[in-house]
XYZ file of C-alpha atoms in Angstrom:
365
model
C -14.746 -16.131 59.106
C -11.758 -16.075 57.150
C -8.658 -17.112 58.536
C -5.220 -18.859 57.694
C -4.360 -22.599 57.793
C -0.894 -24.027 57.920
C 0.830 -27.073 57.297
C 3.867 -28.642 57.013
C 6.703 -27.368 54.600
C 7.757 -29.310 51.960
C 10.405 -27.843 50.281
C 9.570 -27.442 46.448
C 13.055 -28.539 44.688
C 14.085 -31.857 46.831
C 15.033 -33.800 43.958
C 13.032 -37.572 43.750
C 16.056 -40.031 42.838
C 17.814 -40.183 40.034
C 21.591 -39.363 38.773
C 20.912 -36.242 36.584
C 18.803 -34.762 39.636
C 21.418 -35.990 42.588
C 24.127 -34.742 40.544
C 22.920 -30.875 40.833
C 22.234 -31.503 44.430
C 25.816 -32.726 45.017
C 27.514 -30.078 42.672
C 25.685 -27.287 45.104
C 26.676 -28.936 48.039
C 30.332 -28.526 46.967
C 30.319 -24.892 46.691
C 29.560 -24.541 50.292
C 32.010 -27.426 51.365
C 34.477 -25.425 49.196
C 35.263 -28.855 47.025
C 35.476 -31.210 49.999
C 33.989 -34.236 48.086
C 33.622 -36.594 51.261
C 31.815 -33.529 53.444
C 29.413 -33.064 50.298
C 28.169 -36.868 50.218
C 28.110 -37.065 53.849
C 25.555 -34.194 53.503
C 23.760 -35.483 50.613
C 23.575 -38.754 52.527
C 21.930 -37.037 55.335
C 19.473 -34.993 53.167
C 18.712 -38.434 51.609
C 17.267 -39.520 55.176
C 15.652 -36.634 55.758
C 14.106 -36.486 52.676
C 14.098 -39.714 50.742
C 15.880 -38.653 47.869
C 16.964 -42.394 47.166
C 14.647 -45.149 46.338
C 15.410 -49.313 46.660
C 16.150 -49.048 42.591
C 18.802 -46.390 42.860
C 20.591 -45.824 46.375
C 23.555 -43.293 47.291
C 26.111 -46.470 46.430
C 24.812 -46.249 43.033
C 25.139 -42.968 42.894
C 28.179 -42.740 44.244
C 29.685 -46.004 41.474
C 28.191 -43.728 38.961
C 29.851 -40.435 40.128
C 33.322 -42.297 39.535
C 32.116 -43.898 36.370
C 31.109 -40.738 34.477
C 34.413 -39.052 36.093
C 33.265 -36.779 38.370
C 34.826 -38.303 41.241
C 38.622 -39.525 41.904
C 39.130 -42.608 44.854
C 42.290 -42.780 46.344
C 42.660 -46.499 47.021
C 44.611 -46.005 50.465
C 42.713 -44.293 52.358
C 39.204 -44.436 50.974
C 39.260 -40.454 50.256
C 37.008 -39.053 47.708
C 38.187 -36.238 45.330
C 36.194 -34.286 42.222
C 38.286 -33.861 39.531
C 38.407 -31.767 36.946
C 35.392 -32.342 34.846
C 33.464 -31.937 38.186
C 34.978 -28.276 38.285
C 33.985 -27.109 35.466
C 30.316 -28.946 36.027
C 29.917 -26.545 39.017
C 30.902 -23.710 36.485
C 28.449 -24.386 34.075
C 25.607 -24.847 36.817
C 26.766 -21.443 38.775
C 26.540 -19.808 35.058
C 23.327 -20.838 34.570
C 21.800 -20.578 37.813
C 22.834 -16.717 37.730
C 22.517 -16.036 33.741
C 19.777 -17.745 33.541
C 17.737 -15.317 36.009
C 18.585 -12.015 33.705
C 15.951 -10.599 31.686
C 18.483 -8.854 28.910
C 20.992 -11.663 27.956
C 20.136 -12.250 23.935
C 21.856 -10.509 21.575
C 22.735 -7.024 21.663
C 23.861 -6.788 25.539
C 27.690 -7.253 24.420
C 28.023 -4.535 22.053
C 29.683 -1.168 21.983
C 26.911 2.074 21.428
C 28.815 2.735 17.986
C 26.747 2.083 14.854
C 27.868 1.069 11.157
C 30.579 -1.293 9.891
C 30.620 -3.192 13.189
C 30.914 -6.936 13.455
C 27.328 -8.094 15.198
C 23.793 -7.359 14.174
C 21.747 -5.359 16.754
C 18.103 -4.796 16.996
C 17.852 -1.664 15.323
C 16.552 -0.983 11.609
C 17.326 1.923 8.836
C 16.975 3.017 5.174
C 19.719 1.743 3.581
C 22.698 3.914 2.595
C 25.514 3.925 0.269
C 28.664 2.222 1.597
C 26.448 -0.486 3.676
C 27.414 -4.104 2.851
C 24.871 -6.305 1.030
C 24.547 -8.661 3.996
C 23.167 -5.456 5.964
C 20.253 -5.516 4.054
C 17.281 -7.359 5.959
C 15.605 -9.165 2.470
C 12.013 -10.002 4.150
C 11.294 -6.597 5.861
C 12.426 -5.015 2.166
C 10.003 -6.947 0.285
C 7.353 -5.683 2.882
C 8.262 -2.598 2.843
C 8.126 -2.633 -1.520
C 4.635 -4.325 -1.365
C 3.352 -1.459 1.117
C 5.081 1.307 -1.034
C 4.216 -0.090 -4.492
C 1.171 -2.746 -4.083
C 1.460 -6.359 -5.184
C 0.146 -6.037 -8.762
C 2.956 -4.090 -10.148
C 5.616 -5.157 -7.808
C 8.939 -3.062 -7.798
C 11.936 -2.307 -5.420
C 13.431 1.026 -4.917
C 16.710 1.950 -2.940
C 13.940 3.751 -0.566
C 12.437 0.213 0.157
C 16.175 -1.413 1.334
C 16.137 -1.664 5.200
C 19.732 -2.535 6.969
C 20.442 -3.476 10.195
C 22.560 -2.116 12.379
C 25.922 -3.584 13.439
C 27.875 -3.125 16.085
C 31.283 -3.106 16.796
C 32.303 -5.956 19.462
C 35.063 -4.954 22.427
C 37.608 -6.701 23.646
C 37.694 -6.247 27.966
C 40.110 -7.586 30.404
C 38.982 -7.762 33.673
C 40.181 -8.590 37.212
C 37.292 -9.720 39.367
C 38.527 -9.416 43.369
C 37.336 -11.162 46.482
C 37.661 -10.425 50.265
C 38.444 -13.475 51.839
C 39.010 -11.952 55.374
C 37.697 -13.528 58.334
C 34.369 -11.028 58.531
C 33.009 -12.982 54.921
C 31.479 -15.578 57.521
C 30.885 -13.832 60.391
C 27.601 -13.188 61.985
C 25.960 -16.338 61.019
C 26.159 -15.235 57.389
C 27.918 -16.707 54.539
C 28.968 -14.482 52.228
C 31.871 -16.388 50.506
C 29.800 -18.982 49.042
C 27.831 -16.724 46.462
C 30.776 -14.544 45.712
C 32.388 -17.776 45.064
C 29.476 -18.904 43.318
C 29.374 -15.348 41.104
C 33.151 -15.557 40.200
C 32.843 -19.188 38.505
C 29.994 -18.449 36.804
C 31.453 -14.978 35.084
C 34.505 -17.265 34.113
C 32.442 -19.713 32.791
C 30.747 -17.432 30.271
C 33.803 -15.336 29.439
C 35.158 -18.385 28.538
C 32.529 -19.981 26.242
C 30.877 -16.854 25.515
C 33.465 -14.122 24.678
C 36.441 -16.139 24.259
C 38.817 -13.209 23.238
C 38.060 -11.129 26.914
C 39.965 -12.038 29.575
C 39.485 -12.689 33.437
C 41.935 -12.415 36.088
C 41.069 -13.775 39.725
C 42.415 -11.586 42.959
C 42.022 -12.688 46.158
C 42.871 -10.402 49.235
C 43.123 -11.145 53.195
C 46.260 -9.426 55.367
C 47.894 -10.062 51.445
C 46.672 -10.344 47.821
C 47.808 -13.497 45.403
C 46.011 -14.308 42.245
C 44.084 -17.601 41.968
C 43.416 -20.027 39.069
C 40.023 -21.215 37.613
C 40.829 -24.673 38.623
C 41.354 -22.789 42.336
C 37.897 -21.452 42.574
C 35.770 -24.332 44.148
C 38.004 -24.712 46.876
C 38.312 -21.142 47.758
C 38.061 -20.844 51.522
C 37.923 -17.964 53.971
C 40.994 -17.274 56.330
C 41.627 -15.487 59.681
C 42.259 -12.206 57.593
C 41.608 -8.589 58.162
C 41.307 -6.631 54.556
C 43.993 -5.225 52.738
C 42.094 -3.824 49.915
C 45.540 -1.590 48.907
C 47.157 -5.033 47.996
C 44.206 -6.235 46.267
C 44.262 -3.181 43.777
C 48.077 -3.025 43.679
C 47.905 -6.166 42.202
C 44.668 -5.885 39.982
C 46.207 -3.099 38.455
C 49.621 -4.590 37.824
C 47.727 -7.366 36.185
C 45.667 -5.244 34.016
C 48.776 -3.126 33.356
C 50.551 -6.705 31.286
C 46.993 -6.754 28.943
C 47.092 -4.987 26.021
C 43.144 -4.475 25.312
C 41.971 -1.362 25.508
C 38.733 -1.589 28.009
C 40.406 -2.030 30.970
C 38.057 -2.659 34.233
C 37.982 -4.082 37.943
C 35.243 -5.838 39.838
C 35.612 -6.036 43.581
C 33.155 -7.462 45.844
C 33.538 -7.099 49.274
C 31.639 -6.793 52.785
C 33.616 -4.531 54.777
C 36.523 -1.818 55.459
C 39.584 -2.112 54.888
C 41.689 -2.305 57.746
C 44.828 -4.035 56.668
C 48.485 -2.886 55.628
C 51.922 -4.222 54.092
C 54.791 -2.181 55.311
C 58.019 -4.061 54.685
C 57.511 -7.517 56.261
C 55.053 -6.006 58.829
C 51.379 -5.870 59.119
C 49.915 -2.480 59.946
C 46.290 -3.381 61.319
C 43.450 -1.922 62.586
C 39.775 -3.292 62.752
C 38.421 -0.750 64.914
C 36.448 2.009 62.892
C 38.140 3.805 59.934
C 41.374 3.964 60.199
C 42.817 7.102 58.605
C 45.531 5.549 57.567
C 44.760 3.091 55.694
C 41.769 4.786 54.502
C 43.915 7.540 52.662
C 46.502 4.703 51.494
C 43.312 3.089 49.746
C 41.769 6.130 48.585
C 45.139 7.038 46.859
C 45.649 3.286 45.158
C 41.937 4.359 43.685
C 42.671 7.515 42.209
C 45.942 5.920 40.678
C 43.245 3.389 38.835
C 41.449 6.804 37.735
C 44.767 8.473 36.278
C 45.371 4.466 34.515
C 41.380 4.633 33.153
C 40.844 1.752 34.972
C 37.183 1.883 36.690
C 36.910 -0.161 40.237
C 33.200 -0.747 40.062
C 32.374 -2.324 44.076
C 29.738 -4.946 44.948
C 29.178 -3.981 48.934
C 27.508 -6.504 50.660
C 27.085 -5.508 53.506
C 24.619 -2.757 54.760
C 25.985 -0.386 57.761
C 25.561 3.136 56.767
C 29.463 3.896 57.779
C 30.634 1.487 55.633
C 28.794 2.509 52.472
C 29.862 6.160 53.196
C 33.298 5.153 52.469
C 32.502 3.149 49.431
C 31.035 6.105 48.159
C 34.250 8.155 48.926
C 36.272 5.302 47.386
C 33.857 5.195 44.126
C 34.238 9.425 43.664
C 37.484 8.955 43.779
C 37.735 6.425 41.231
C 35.077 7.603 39.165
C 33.663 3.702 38.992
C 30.531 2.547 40.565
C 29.148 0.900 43.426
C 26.210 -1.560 44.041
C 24.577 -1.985 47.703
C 23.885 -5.898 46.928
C 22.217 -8.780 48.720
C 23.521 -11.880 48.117
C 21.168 -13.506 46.104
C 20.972 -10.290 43.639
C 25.084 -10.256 43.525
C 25.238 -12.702 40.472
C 22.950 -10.963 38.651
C 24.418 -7.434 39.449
C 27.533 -8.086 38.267
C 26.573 -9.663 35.299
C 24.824 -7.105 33.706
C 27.706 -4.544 34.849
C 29.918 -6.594 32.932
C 27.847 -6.486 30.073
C 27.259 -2.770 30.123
C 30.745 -2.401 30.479
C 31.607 -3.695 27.413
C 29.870 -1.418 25.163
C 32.872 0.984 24.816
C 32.916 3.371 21.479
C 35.530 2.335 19.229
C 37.733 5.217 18.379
């Protein structure tokens, strides 16, 4: 009789000791203690009981004296307070950005490319005769010489202009983008944490625009009962506050960003888990959390259409689920003309990575 036999879990990825392995443990644990070095070691300390992370050799002291050796962690001598600094920051960059890149199945070459052909400025995959006008560094040498020993044989070897195969190139684009994130109150509500990945997701698209695709540019929005942009330097310690959601002031200031940048593909990434339900009139605070407010609604609706008439495309991560919600992201995304994903968490990163991507392949006119 067949049946089913259980035993205790042992979680697969407990690292066994060592700096290299402690150190991705403890750059995780930051991005949920938004950069509160002390909270993250007092957690890694108690994983370390639980699960014997540490041996007699190499103890969470040693770990810790190495931390502020290699200068990923700042002491302040009065009051015994820990601080990351900034070569810690960009550490949890680089492992958000490859945590998330490294999951997507299309990331070699070719994926940040217009769809125009000829004269461009990066190979692609694709192959042709060769015509007149292509450069001489087109030409692909080793499929040629195949291609002349199939057409002509080996013993009497000769090369035609028929035998030449190019590839393609493509023209590279330059985007600016403005990536927004709802930091009202309803990002952490219901025992789910929803700040954390976006978090997660925004550091790791900065991280490859920067090292990646230098010439692009990013722009970080944050919005709550307001909007203010945020530095790189700011992301790690990005918290949520007791907020409702003024997506109006989010966009307002996306597009006065994008409005200073003089590239040509122009776009705006907002992820977000709810309605909005917050205004600025004058100094006060028009706000309503119950339902769809109509006038706010419209107010939004209008700041997306604006973006459509500017050829700016809002394209929305929603994660969240409720069926009234995601009708008005669809009436927010017809409006615009931009897109909308119905994301879980753990497929945001990936998501938004690819849209980025995509949305670089602009023709060149």
């Amino acid at each position: 009789m067949r049946g089913f036999g259980f035993s205790k879990f042992k979680p697969n990825q407990i690292p066994k000791g060592g700096f290299d392995e402690l150190l991705k443990l403890f750059l995780e644990l930051l991005n949920y203690t938004s950069g509160d070095a002390g909270e993250a070691l007092a957690w890694l300390n108690e994983l370390d009981k639980q699960y014997n992370l540490t041996n007699d050799d190499y103890g969470m002291g040693d770990f810790i004296d190495e931390l502020k050796q290699k200068g990923y962690l700042d002491e302040d001598n009065q009051n015994g307070e820990f601080k990351i600094t900034a070569k810690t920051e960009q550490s949890i960059r680089q492992s958000a950005l490859e945590e998330i890149f490294g999951k997507l199945k299309k990331s070699g070459k070719g994926n940040h490319r217009s769809p125009q052909s000829g004269q461009g400025d990066e190979k692609n995959a694709e192959r042709r005769e060769f015509e007149f006008g292509d450069s001489l560094d087109q030409i692909d040498m080793t499929q040629s010489i195949h291609n002349a020993q199939v057409n002509h044989g080996i013993g009497d070897f000769m090369m035609t202009e028929r035998d030449l195969e190019v590839e393609e190139m493509d023209y590279k684009t330059l985007t600016s983008t403005v990536l927004m994130i709802d930091i009202s109150h309803s990002m952490i509500l219901y025992g789910e944490d929803r700040i954390t990945p976006a978090k997660k997701v925004a550091m790791a698209l900065a991280e490859l625009i920067r090292t990646k695709y230098p010439k692009d540019t990013l722009d970080i929005v944050v919005f709550g009962n307001d909007a203010w942009p945020i530095t790189l330097q700011d992301l790690p310690y990005l918290q949520v506050g007791p907020y409702h959601t003024n997506t109006y002031a989010g966009l307002e200031l996306a597009t006065d960003l994008l409005r200073r940048r003089k590239t040509h593909n122009k776009q705006i990434f907002m992820i977000t888990d709810g309605k909005p339900t917050c205004l600025k009139e004058g100094t006060r605070y028009y706000k309503n959390s119950i339902g769809l407010d109509r006038k706010v609604v419209n107010k939004t609706l209008n700041m997306a259409a604006q973006c459509k008439r500017l050829k700016i495309p809002i394209t929305t991560f929603m994660i969240a689920k409720d069926p009234y919600l995601q009708q008005f992201v669809r009436k927010f995304t017809e409006t615009n003309g931009g897109k909308a994903f119905y994301s879980s968490l753990n497929g945001l990163g990936e998501y938004i990575f690819e849209d980025y991507i995509r949305n670089r392949r602009k023709t060149v006119r």
